[in-house]
Amino acid sequence: MTEQHSPQFERGTDGPKVIVVGVDGSDSSLRAAAYAAGLARRQHALLAVVYVRPVMTAGAAMGAPVAETTDEIAEELVAQIREATERTKGIFDVRWEFHTFPGDPYGGLVKAADELKADAVVVGASEQAGHRIVGSVAVRLVKAGRWPVTVVP
């Protein structure tokens, strides 16, 4: 009879090490960031906050200042995150980084999760009615099946 050894459980080493959360300034993405921050704190994981900067669109070709607008959004998001971090300093300490990636929301989050070696991805539920028909970023990430995905309402 052969002896079987079960794998030994190590406390504190079984959760995600890098959690990617997509933010775009919408209420649902900010709720997702708050949820992901709590998860990162409890798991002692790195929180990678990702803003996907839209690529040039037809509006940009007609003179709309898309690049300036997306820079402003990214700067505002960083300011909001820093403010929240300062408010909770000493109560909740979370290691976090802010990243921007170019592209559409789905492609940008996939690239971010791959490059940052994400163990989990957190996104807010889509607030756009058309996504119920076409499919939201969250649904596409789940279907990709490459990381555990949490969708925050």
Coordinates of N, CA, C and O in Angstrom, one line a residue:
M1 N 0.8 -1.2 0.0 CA 0.0 0.0 0.0 C 0.9 1.2 0.0 O 1.8 1.4 0.8
T2 N 0.6 2.2 -0.9 CA 1.4 3.4 -1.0 C 0.8 4.5 -0.1 O -0.4 4.6 0.1
E3 N 1.7 5.3 0.4 CA 1.3 6.3 1.3 C 1.0 7.6 0.5 O 1.8 8.0 -0.3
Q4 N -0.2 8.2 0.7 CA -0.5 9.4 -0.1 C -0.3 10.6 0.9 O -0.8 10.6 2.0
H5 N 0.3 11.7 0.4 CA 0.4 12.9 1.1 C -0.4 14.0 0.5 O -0.4 14.2 -0.7
S6 N -1.2 14.6 1.3 CA -2.0 15.7 0.8 C -1.2 16.9 0.8 O -0.3 17.1 1.7
P7 N -1.4 17.8 -0.1 CA -0.6 19.1 -0.1 C -0.8 19.9 1.2 O -1.9 19.9 1.7
Q8 N 0.2 20.4 1.7 CA 0.2 21.2 2.9 C -0.4 22.6 2.6 O 0.1 23.3 1.7
F9 N -1.3 23.0 3.4 CA -1.9 24.3 3.3 C -1.0 25.3 4.0 O -0.6 25.1 5.1
E10 N -0.7 26.4 3.3 CA 0.1 27.5 3.9 C -0.8 28.7 4.1 O -1.3 29.3 3.1
R11 N -1.0 29.1 5.3 CA -1.9 30.3 5.6 C -1.3 31.5 4.9 O -0.1 31.8 5.0
G12 N -2.1 32.3 4.2 CA -1.7 33.5 3.7 C -1.1 33.5 2.3 O -0.6 34.5 1.8
T13 N -1.0 32.3 1.7 CA -0.3 32.2 0.4 C -1.2 31.6 -0.6 O -0.8 31.3 -1.7
D14 N -2.5 31.5 -0.4 CA -3.4 30.9 -1.3 C -4.3 31.8 -2.1 O -5.1 31.3 -2.9
G15 N -4.2 33.1 -1.9 CA -5.0 34.0 -2.7 C -4.3 34.7 -3.8 O -3.1 34.4 -4.1
P16 N -5.0 35.6 -4.5 CA -4.4 36.3 -5.6 C -3.2 37.2 -5.1 O -3.3 37.8 -4.0
K17 N -2.2 37.4 -5.9 CA -1.1 38.2 -5.6 C -1.3 39.6 -6.3 O -0.7 40.6 -5.9
V18 N -1.9 39.6 -7.5 CA -2.1 40.8 -8.3 C -3.6 40.8 -8.7 O -4.1 39.9 -9.3
I19 N -4.3 41.9 -8.3 CA -5.7 42.0 -8.7 C -5.8 43.3 -9.6 O -5.4 44.4 -9.2
V20 N -6.3 43.1 -10.8 CA -6.5 44.2 -11.7 C -7.9 44.6 -11.6 O -8.8 43.8 -11.7
V21 N -8.1 45.9 -11.5 CA -9.4 46.5 -11.6 C -9.5 47.6 -12.6 O -8.6 48.4 -12.7
G22 N -10.5 47.5 -13.5 CA -10.7 48.5 -14.5 C -11.5 49.6 -14.0 O -12.6 49.4 -13.4
V23 N -11.0 50.9 -14.3 CA -11.8 52.1 -13.9 C -11.9 53.0 -15.1 O -11.0 53.1 -15.9
D24 N -13.0 53.7 -15.1 CA -13.2 54.7 -16.2 C -14.0 55.9 -15.7 O -14.4 56.8 -16.4
G25 N -14.1 56.0 -14.4 CA -14.8 57.1 -13.8 C -16.3 56.9 -13.5 O -16.9 57.7 -12.8
S26 N -16.8 55.8 -14.1 CA -18.3 55.6 -13.9 C -18.5 55.1 -12.5 O -17.6 54.6 -11.8
D27 N -19.7 55.3 -12.0 CA -20.1 54.8 -10.6 C -19.8 53.3 -10.4 O -19.2 53.0 -9.4
S28 N -20.1 52.5 -11.4 CA -19.9 51.1 -11.2 C -18.4 50.7 -11.2 O -18.0 49.8 -10.5
S29 N -17.6 51.5 -12.0 CA -16.2 51.2 -11.9 C -15.5 51.6 -10.6 O -14.6 51.0 -10.1
L30 N -16.1 52.7 -10.0 CA -15.5 53.1 -8.8 C -16.0 52.2 -7.6 O -15.2 51.9 -6.7
R31 N -17.2 51.6 -7.7 CA -17.6 50.6 -6.8 C -16.7 49.3 -6.9 O -16.3 48.7 -6.0
A32 N -16.4 49.0 -8.2 CA -15.5 47.9 -8.4 C -14.1 48.1 -7.8 O -13.5 47.2 -7.2
A33 N -13.6 49.4 -7.9 CA -12.3 49.7 -7.4 C -12.3 49.6 -5.8 O -11.4 49.0 -5.2
A34 N -13.4 50.0 -5.2 CA -13.5 49.9 -3.8 C -13.6 48.4 -3.3 O -12.9 48.0 -2.4
Y35 N -14.3 47.6 -4.1 CA -14.4 46.2 -3.8 C -13.0 45.5 -4.0 O -12.6 44.8 -3.1
A36 N -12.4 45.8 -5.1 CA -11.1 45.3 -5.3 C -10.0 45.7 -4.3 O -9.2 44.9 -3.9
A37 N -10.1 46.9 -3.8 CA -9.2 47.4 -2.8 C -9.4 46.6 -1.5 O -8.4 46.2 -0.8
G38 N -10.7 46.3 -1.1 CA -10.9 45.5 0.0 C -10.4 44.1 -0.1 O -9.8 43.5 0.8
L39 N -10.6 43.5 -1.3 CA -10.0 42.2 -1.6 C -8.5 42.2 -1.5 O -7.9 41.3 -0.9
A40 N -7.9 43.2 -2.1 CA -6.4 43.3 -2.1 C -5.9 43.4 -0.7 O -4.9 42.8 -0.3
R41 N -6.6 44.2 0.1 CA -6.2 44.4 1.5 C -6.2 43.1 2.3 O -5.3 42.7 2.9
R42 N -7.3 42.4 2.1 CA -7.5 41.1 2.8 C -6.5 40.0 2.4 O -6.1 39.2 3.2
Q43 N -6.2 40.1 1.1 CA -5.3 39.0 0.5 C -3.8 39.5 0.5 O -3.0 38.7 0.1
H44 N -3.6 40.7 1.0 CA -2.2 41.3 0.9 C -1.7 41.2 -0.5 O -0.5 40.9 -0.8
A45 N -2.6 41.6 -1.4 CA -2.2 41.5 -2.9 C -2.0 42.9 -3.4 O -2.3 43.9 -2.7
L46 N -1.3 43.0 -4.5 CA -1.1 44.3 -5.2 C -2.4 44.6 -6.0 O -2.9 43.8 -6.7
L47 N -2.9 45.8 -5.8 CA -4.0 46.3 -6.6 C -3.5 47.1 -7.7 O -2.9 48.2 -7.6
A48 N -3.8 46.6 -8.9 CA -3.4 47.3 -10.2 C -4.6 48.0 -10.7 O -5.5 47.3 -11.3
V49 N -4.7 49.3 -10.6 CA -5.9 50.1 -11.1 C -5.5 50.5 -12.5 O -4.5 51.1 -12.8
V50 N -6.4 50.1 -13.4 CA -6.2 50.2 -14.8 C -7.2 51.1 -15.5 O -8.4 50.8 -15.4
Y51 N -6.8 52.1 -16.2 CA -7.6 53.0 -17.0 C -7.3 52.7 -18.4 O -6.1 52.8 -18.8
V52 N -8.2 52.3 -19.2 CA -8.0 52.0 -20.7 C -8.3 53.3 -21.4 O -9.4 53.8 -21.5
R53 N -7.3 53.9 -22.0 CA -7.4 55.1 -22.8 C -7.9 54.8 -24.2 O -7.3 54.0 -24.9
P54 N -9.0 55.4 -24.6 CA -9.6 55.1 -25.9 C -8.6 55.5 -27.0 O -7.9 56.4 -26.9
V55 N -8.7 54.6 -28.1 CA -7.8 55.0 -29.2 C -8.5 56.0 -30.0 O -9.7 56.3 -29.8
M56 N -7.8 56.6 -31.0 CA -8.4 57.7 -31.8 C -9.7 57.2 -32.5 O -9.7 56.1 -33.0
T57 N -10.7 58.0 -32.4 CA -12.0 57.7 -33.1 C -12.3 58.6 -34.2 O -11.5 59.6 -34.4
A58 N -13.4 58.4 -34.8 CA -13.9 59.3 -35.9 C -14.0 60.8 -35.3 O -13.7 61.7 -36.0
G59 N -14.4 60.9 -34.1 CA -14.5 62.2 -33.5 C -13.2 62.9 -33.4 O -13.0 64.1 -33.6
A60 N -12.1 62.1 -33.1 CA -10.8 62.7 -33.0 C -10.3 63.2 -34.4 O -9.6 64.2 -34.5
A61 N -10.7 62.4 -35.4 CA -10.3 62.8 -36.8 C -10.9 64.1 -37.2 O -10.4 64.8 -38.0
M62 N -12.1 64.5 -36.6 CA -12.8 65.7 -36.9 C -12.4 66.8 -36.0 O -13.1 67.8 -35.9
G63 N -11.3 66.6 -35.2 CA -10.8 67.7 -34.3 C -11.2 67.7 -32.9 O -10.8 68.5 -32.1
A64 N -11.9 66.7 -32.4 CA -12.3 66.6 -31.0 C -11.0 66.2 -30.2 O -10.2 65.4 -30.6
P65 N -10.8 66.9 -29.1 CA -9.5 66.7 -28.3 C -9.6 65.5 -27.5 O -9.6 65.6 -26.2
V66 N -9.6 64.3 -28.1 CA -9.7 63.0 -27.4 C -8.5 62.8 -26.4 O -8.7 62.4 -25.3
A67 N -7.3 63.0 -26.9 CA -6.1 62.7 -26.1 C -6.1 63.6 -24.9 O -5.8 63.1 -23.8
E68 N -6.4 64.9 -25.0 CA -6.4 65.7 -23.8 C -7.5 65.3 -22.8 O -7.3 65.3 -21.6
T69 N -8.6 64.9 -23.4 CA -9.7 64.5 -22.5 C -9.4 63.2 -21.7 O -9.6 63.1 -20.5
T70 N -8.8 62.2 -22.4 CA -8.4 61.0 -21.7 C -7.3 61.2 -20.7 O -7.3 60.6 -19.7
D71 N -6.4 62.2 -21.0 CA -5.4 62.5 -20.0 C -6.0 63.1 -18.8 O -5.6 62.8 -17.7
E72 N -7.0 64.0 -19.0 CA -7.7 64.6 -17.8 C -8.4 63.5 -17.0 O -8.4 63.6 -15.8
I73 N -9.1 62.6 -17.7 CA -9.8 61.5 -17.0 C -8.8 60.7 -16.1 O -9.0 60.4 -15.0
A74 N -7.7 60.3 -16.7 CA -6.6 59.5 -16.0 C -6.1 60.3 -14.8 O -6.0 59.7 -13.7
E75 N -5.8 61.6 -15.0 CA -5.3 62.4 -13.9 C -6.4 62.5 -12.8 O -6.0 62.5 -11.6
E76 N -7.6 62.7 -13.1 CA -8.7 62.8 -12.1 C -8.8 61.5 -11.4 O -9.0 61.5 -10.2
L77 N -8.8 60.4 -12.1 CA -8.9 59.0 -11.4 C -7.7 58.8 -10.4 O -8.0 58.4 -9.3
V78 N -6.5 59.2 -10.8 CA -5.4 59.1 -9.9 C -5.6 59.9 -8.7 O -5.3 59.5 -7.5
A79 N -6.1 61.2 -8.9 CA -6.3 62.1 -7.8 C -7.4 61.5 -6.8 O -7.2 61.5 -5.6
Q80 N -8.4 60.9 -7.4 CA -9.5 60.3 -6.5 C -8.9 59.1 -5.7 O -9.2 58.9 -4.6
I81 N -8.1 58.3 -6.4 CA -7.5 57.1 -5.7 C -6.6 57.6 -4.6 O -6.6 57.0 -3.5
R82 N -5.7 58.6 -4.9 CA -4.8 59.1 -3.9 C -5.6 59.6 -2.7 O -5.2 59.4 -1.5
E83 N -6.6 60.4 -3.0 CA -7.5 61.0 -1.9 C -8.1 59.9 -1.0 O -8.0 59.9 0.2
A84 N -8.6 58.9 -1.6 CA -9.2 57.7 -0.9 C -8.2 57.0 -0.1 O -8.4 56.6 1.1
T85 N -7.0 56.9 -0.6 CA -5.9 56.2 0.0 C -5.5 57.0 1.3 O -5.3 56.4 2.4
E86 N -5.4 58.3 1.1 CA -5.0 59.2 2.3 C -6.0 59.1 3.4 O -5.7 59.1 4.5
R87 N -7.3 59.1 3.0 CA -8.4 59.1 4.0 C -8.4 57.8 4.8 O -8.8 57.9 6.0
T88 N -8.0 56.7 4.2 CA -8.0 55.5 4.9 C -6.6 55.0 5.5 O -6.5 54.0 6.0
K89 N -5.6 55.9 5.3 CA -4.3 55.6 5.8 C -4.3 55.2 7.3 O -4.9 55.9 8.1
G90 N -3.6 54.2 7.6 CA -3.6 53.7 9.0 C -4.8 52.8 9.4 O -4.7 52.1 10.4
I91 N -5.8 52.9 8.6 CA -7.0 52.0 8.9 C -6.9 50.9 7.9 O -7.0 49.7 8.3
F92 N -6.8 51.2 6.6 CA -6.7 50.2 5.5 C -5.5 50.6 4.7 O -5.5 51.6 4.1
D93 N -4.5 49.7 4.7 CA -3.4 50.0 3.9 C -3.4 49.0 2.7 O -3.5 47.8 2.9
V94 N -3.4 49.5 1.5 CA -3.4 48.7 0.3 C -2.3 49.2 -0.6 O -2.1 50.3 -0.8
R95 N -1.5 48.2 -1.1 CA -0.5 48.5 -2.1 C -1.2 48.6 -3.4 O -1.9 47.7 -3.8
W96 N -1.0 49.7 -4.1 CA -1.6 49.9 -5.4 C -0.7 50.6 -6.4 O 0.2 51.3 -6.0
E97 N -1.0 50.4 -7.6 CA -0.4 51.1 -8.8 C -1.4 51.5 -9.7 O -2.5 50.9 -9.8
F98 N -1.2 52.6 -10.5 CA -2.1 53.0 -11.5 C -1.4 52.9 -12.8 O -0.3 53.2 -13.0
H99 N -2.2 52.3 -13.8 CA -1.7 52.0 -15.1 C -2.7 52.5 -16.2 O -3.9 52.5 -15.9
T100 N -2.2 53.0 -17.3 CA -3.0 53.3 -18.4 C -2.6 52.4 -19.6 O -1.4 52.2 -19.8
F101 N -3.6 51.9 -20.3 CA -3.3 51.1 -21.5 C -4.2 51.7 -22.6 O -5.3 52.0 -22.4
P102 N -3.7 51.7 -23.8 CA -4.5 52.2 -25.0 C -5.4 51.1 -25.5 O -5.1 49.9 -25.3
G103 N -6.5 51.5 -26.1 CA -7.3 50.5 -26.8 C -8.8 50.6 -26.4 O -9.2 51.5 -25.7
D104 N -9.5 49.6 -26.8 CA -10.9 49.5 -26.4 C -10.9 48.9 -25.0 O -9.9 48.2 -24.6
P105 N -12.0 49.0 -24.2 CA -12.0 48.6 -22.8 C -11.6 47.1 -22.7 O -10.8 46.7 -21.8
Y106 N -12.2 46.2 -23.5 CA -11.9 44.8 -23.4 C -10.4 44.5 -23.7 O -9.7 43.9 -22.9
G107 N -10.0 44.9 -24.9 CA -8.6 44.7 -25.3 C -7.6 45.3 -24.3 O -6.6 44.6 -24.0
G108 N -7.9 46.5 -23.8 CA -6.9 47.1 -22.9 C -6.8 46.3 -21.6 O -5.8 46.2 -21.0
L109 N -8.0 45.9 -21.1 CA -8.0 45.1 -19.8 C -7.3 43.7 -20.0 O -6.6 43.3 -19.1
V110 N -7.5 43.1 -21.1 CA -6.8 41.8 -21.4 C -5.3 42.0 -21.4 O -4.5 41.3 -20.8
K111 N -4.9 43.1 -22.1 CA -3.4 43.4 -22.2 C -2.9 43.7 -20.8 O -1.8 43.2 -20.5
A112 N -3.6 44.5 -20.1 CA -3.2 44.8 -18.7 C -3.1 43.6 -17.8 O -2.1 43.4 -17.1
A113 N -4.1 42.7 -17.9 CA -4.1 41.5 -17.0 C -2.9 40.6 -17.4 O -2.3 40.0 -16.6
D114 N -2.6 40.5 -18.7 CA -1.5 39.7 -19.2 C -0.2 40.3 -18.7 O 0.7 39.6 -18.2
E115 N 0.0 41.6 -19.0 CA 1.3 42.2 -18.7 C 1.6 42.3 -17.2 O 2.7 42.2 -16.8
L116 N 0.5 42.5 -16.5 CA 0.7 42.7 -15.0 C 0.6 41.3 -14.3 O 0.7 41.3 -13.1
K117 N 0.5 40.2 -15.0 CA 0.4 38.9 -14.5 C -0.7 38.8 -13.4 O -0.5 38.3 -12.3
A118 N -1.9 39.2 -13.8 CA -3.1 39.3 -12.9 C -3.5 37.9 -12.5 O -3.5 36.9 -13.3
D119 N -3.9 37.8 -11.2 CA -4.5 36.5 -10.7 C -6.0 36.6 -10.7 O -6.7 35.6 -10.5
A120 N -6.5 37.9 -10.8 CA -7.9 38.1 -10.7 C -8.2 39.5 -11.4 O -7.3 40.4 -11.4
V121 N -9.4 39.6 -12.0 CA -9.8 40.9 -12.6 C -11.2 41.3 -12.0 O -12.0 40.4 -11.9
V122 N -11.3 42.5 -11.7 CA -12.5 43.1 -11.1 C -13.0 44.2 -12.0 O -12.2 45.1 -12.4
V123 N -14.3 44.2 -12.4 CA -14.8 45.2 -13.2 C -16.2 45.6 -12.7 O -16.9 44.8 -12.1
G124 N -16.7 46.8 -13.1 CA -18.0 47.2 -12.8 C -19.0 46.7 -13.8 O -18.6 46.5 -15.0
A125 N -20.2 46.5 -13.4 CA -21.2 46.0 -14.4 C -21.5 47.2 -15.4 O -21.4 48.3 -15.0
S126 N -21.7 46.8 -16.6 CA -22.0 47.9 -17.6 C -23.2 48.6 -17.3 O -24.2 48.1 -16.9
E127 N -23.1 49.9 -17.6 CA -24.3 50.8 -17.3 C -25.0 51.2 -18.7 O -25.9 52.0 -18.7
Q128 N -24.5 50.6 -19.7 CA -25.1 50.9 -21.1 C -26.1 49.8 -21.5 O -25.8 48.6 -21.5
A129 N -27.2 50.3 -21.9 CA -28.3 49.4 -22.3 C -27.9 48.5 -23.5 O -28.3 47.3 -23.5
G130 N -27.2 49.0 -24.4 CA -26.8 48.2 -25.6 C -26.0 47.0 -25.3 O -25.9 46.0 -26.0
H131 N -25.3 47.0 -24.2 CA -24.4 45.9 -23.8 C -25.2 44.6 -23.4 O -24.7 43.5 -23.5
R132 N -26.5 44.8 -23.1 CA -27.3 43.6 -22.8 C -27.5 42.8 -24.1 O -27.7 41.6 -24.0
I133 N -27.4 43.4 -25.2 CA -27.6 42.7 -26.5 C -26.2 42.3 -27.1 O -26.0 41.1 -27.4
V134 N -25.3 43.2 -27.2 CA -24.0 42.9 -27.8 C -23.1 42.1 -26.8 O -22.3 41.3 -27.3
G135 N -23.1 42.4 -25.6 CA -22.2 41.8 -24.6 C -21.3 42.8 -24.0 O -20.7 43.6 -24.7
S136 N -21.2 42.8 -22.7 CA -20.4 43.8 -22.0 C -18.9 43.4 -21.9 O -18.6 42.2 -22.2
V137 N -18.1 44.3 -21.5 CA -16.7 43.9 -21.3 C -16.6 42.8 -20.2 O -15.8 41.9 -20.4
A138 N -17.4 42.9 -19.2 CA -17.4 41.9 -18.2 C -17.7 40.5 -18.7 O -17.0 39.5 -18.4
V139 N -18.7 40.4 -19.6 CA -19.1 39.1 -20.1 C -18.0 38.6 -21.0 O -17.6 37.4 -21.0
R140 N -17.4 39.5 -21.8 CA -16.3 39.1 -22.7 C -15.1 38.6 -21.9 O -14.4 37.6 -22.3
L141 N -14.8 39.2 -20.8 CA -13.7 38.8 -19.9 C -13.9 37.4 -19.3 O -13.1 36.6 -19.2
V142 N -15.2 37.2 -18.9 CA -15.6 35.9 -18.3 C -15.4 34.8 -19.4 O -14.9 33.8 -19.1
K143 N -15.9 35.1 -20.6 CA -15.8 34.1 -21.7 C -14.4 33.8 -22.1 O -14.1 32.7 -22.5
A144 N -13.5 34.8 -21.9 CA -12.1 34.5 -22.2 C -11.5 33.4 -21.3 O -10.7 32.7 -21.8
G145 N -12.1 33.3 -20.1 CA -11.7 32.2 -19.2 C -10.2 32.2 -18.8 O -9.7 31.1 -18.6
R146 N -9.6 33.3 -18.8 CA -8.1 33.3 -18.4 C -7.8 33.7 -17.0 O -6.8 33.5 -16.5
W147 N -8.8 34.4 -16.3 CA -8.6 34.8 -14.9 C -10.0 34.7 -14.3 O -11.0 34.8 -14.9
P148 N -10.0 34.6 -12.9 CA -11.3 34.7 -12.2 C -11.7 36.2 -12.4 O -10.9 37.1 -12.3
V149 N -13.0 36.4 -12.8 CA -13.5 37.7 -13.0 C -14.6 38.0 -12.0 O -15.6 37.2 -11.9
T150 N -14.6 39.1 -11.3 CA -15.6 39.5 -10.4 C -16.3 40.7 -11.0 O -15.6 41.7 -11.4
V151 N -17.6 40.7 -11.2 CA -18.4 41.8 -11.7 C -19.1 42.5 -10.6 O -19.9 41.8 -9.9
V152 N -18.8 43.7 -10.3 CA -19.5 44.5 -9.2 C -20.6 45.3 -9.8 O -20.4 46.1 -10.7
P153 N -21.8 45.2 -9.2 CA -22.9 45.9 -9.7 C -22.8 47.4 -9.4 O -22.1 47.8 -8.5

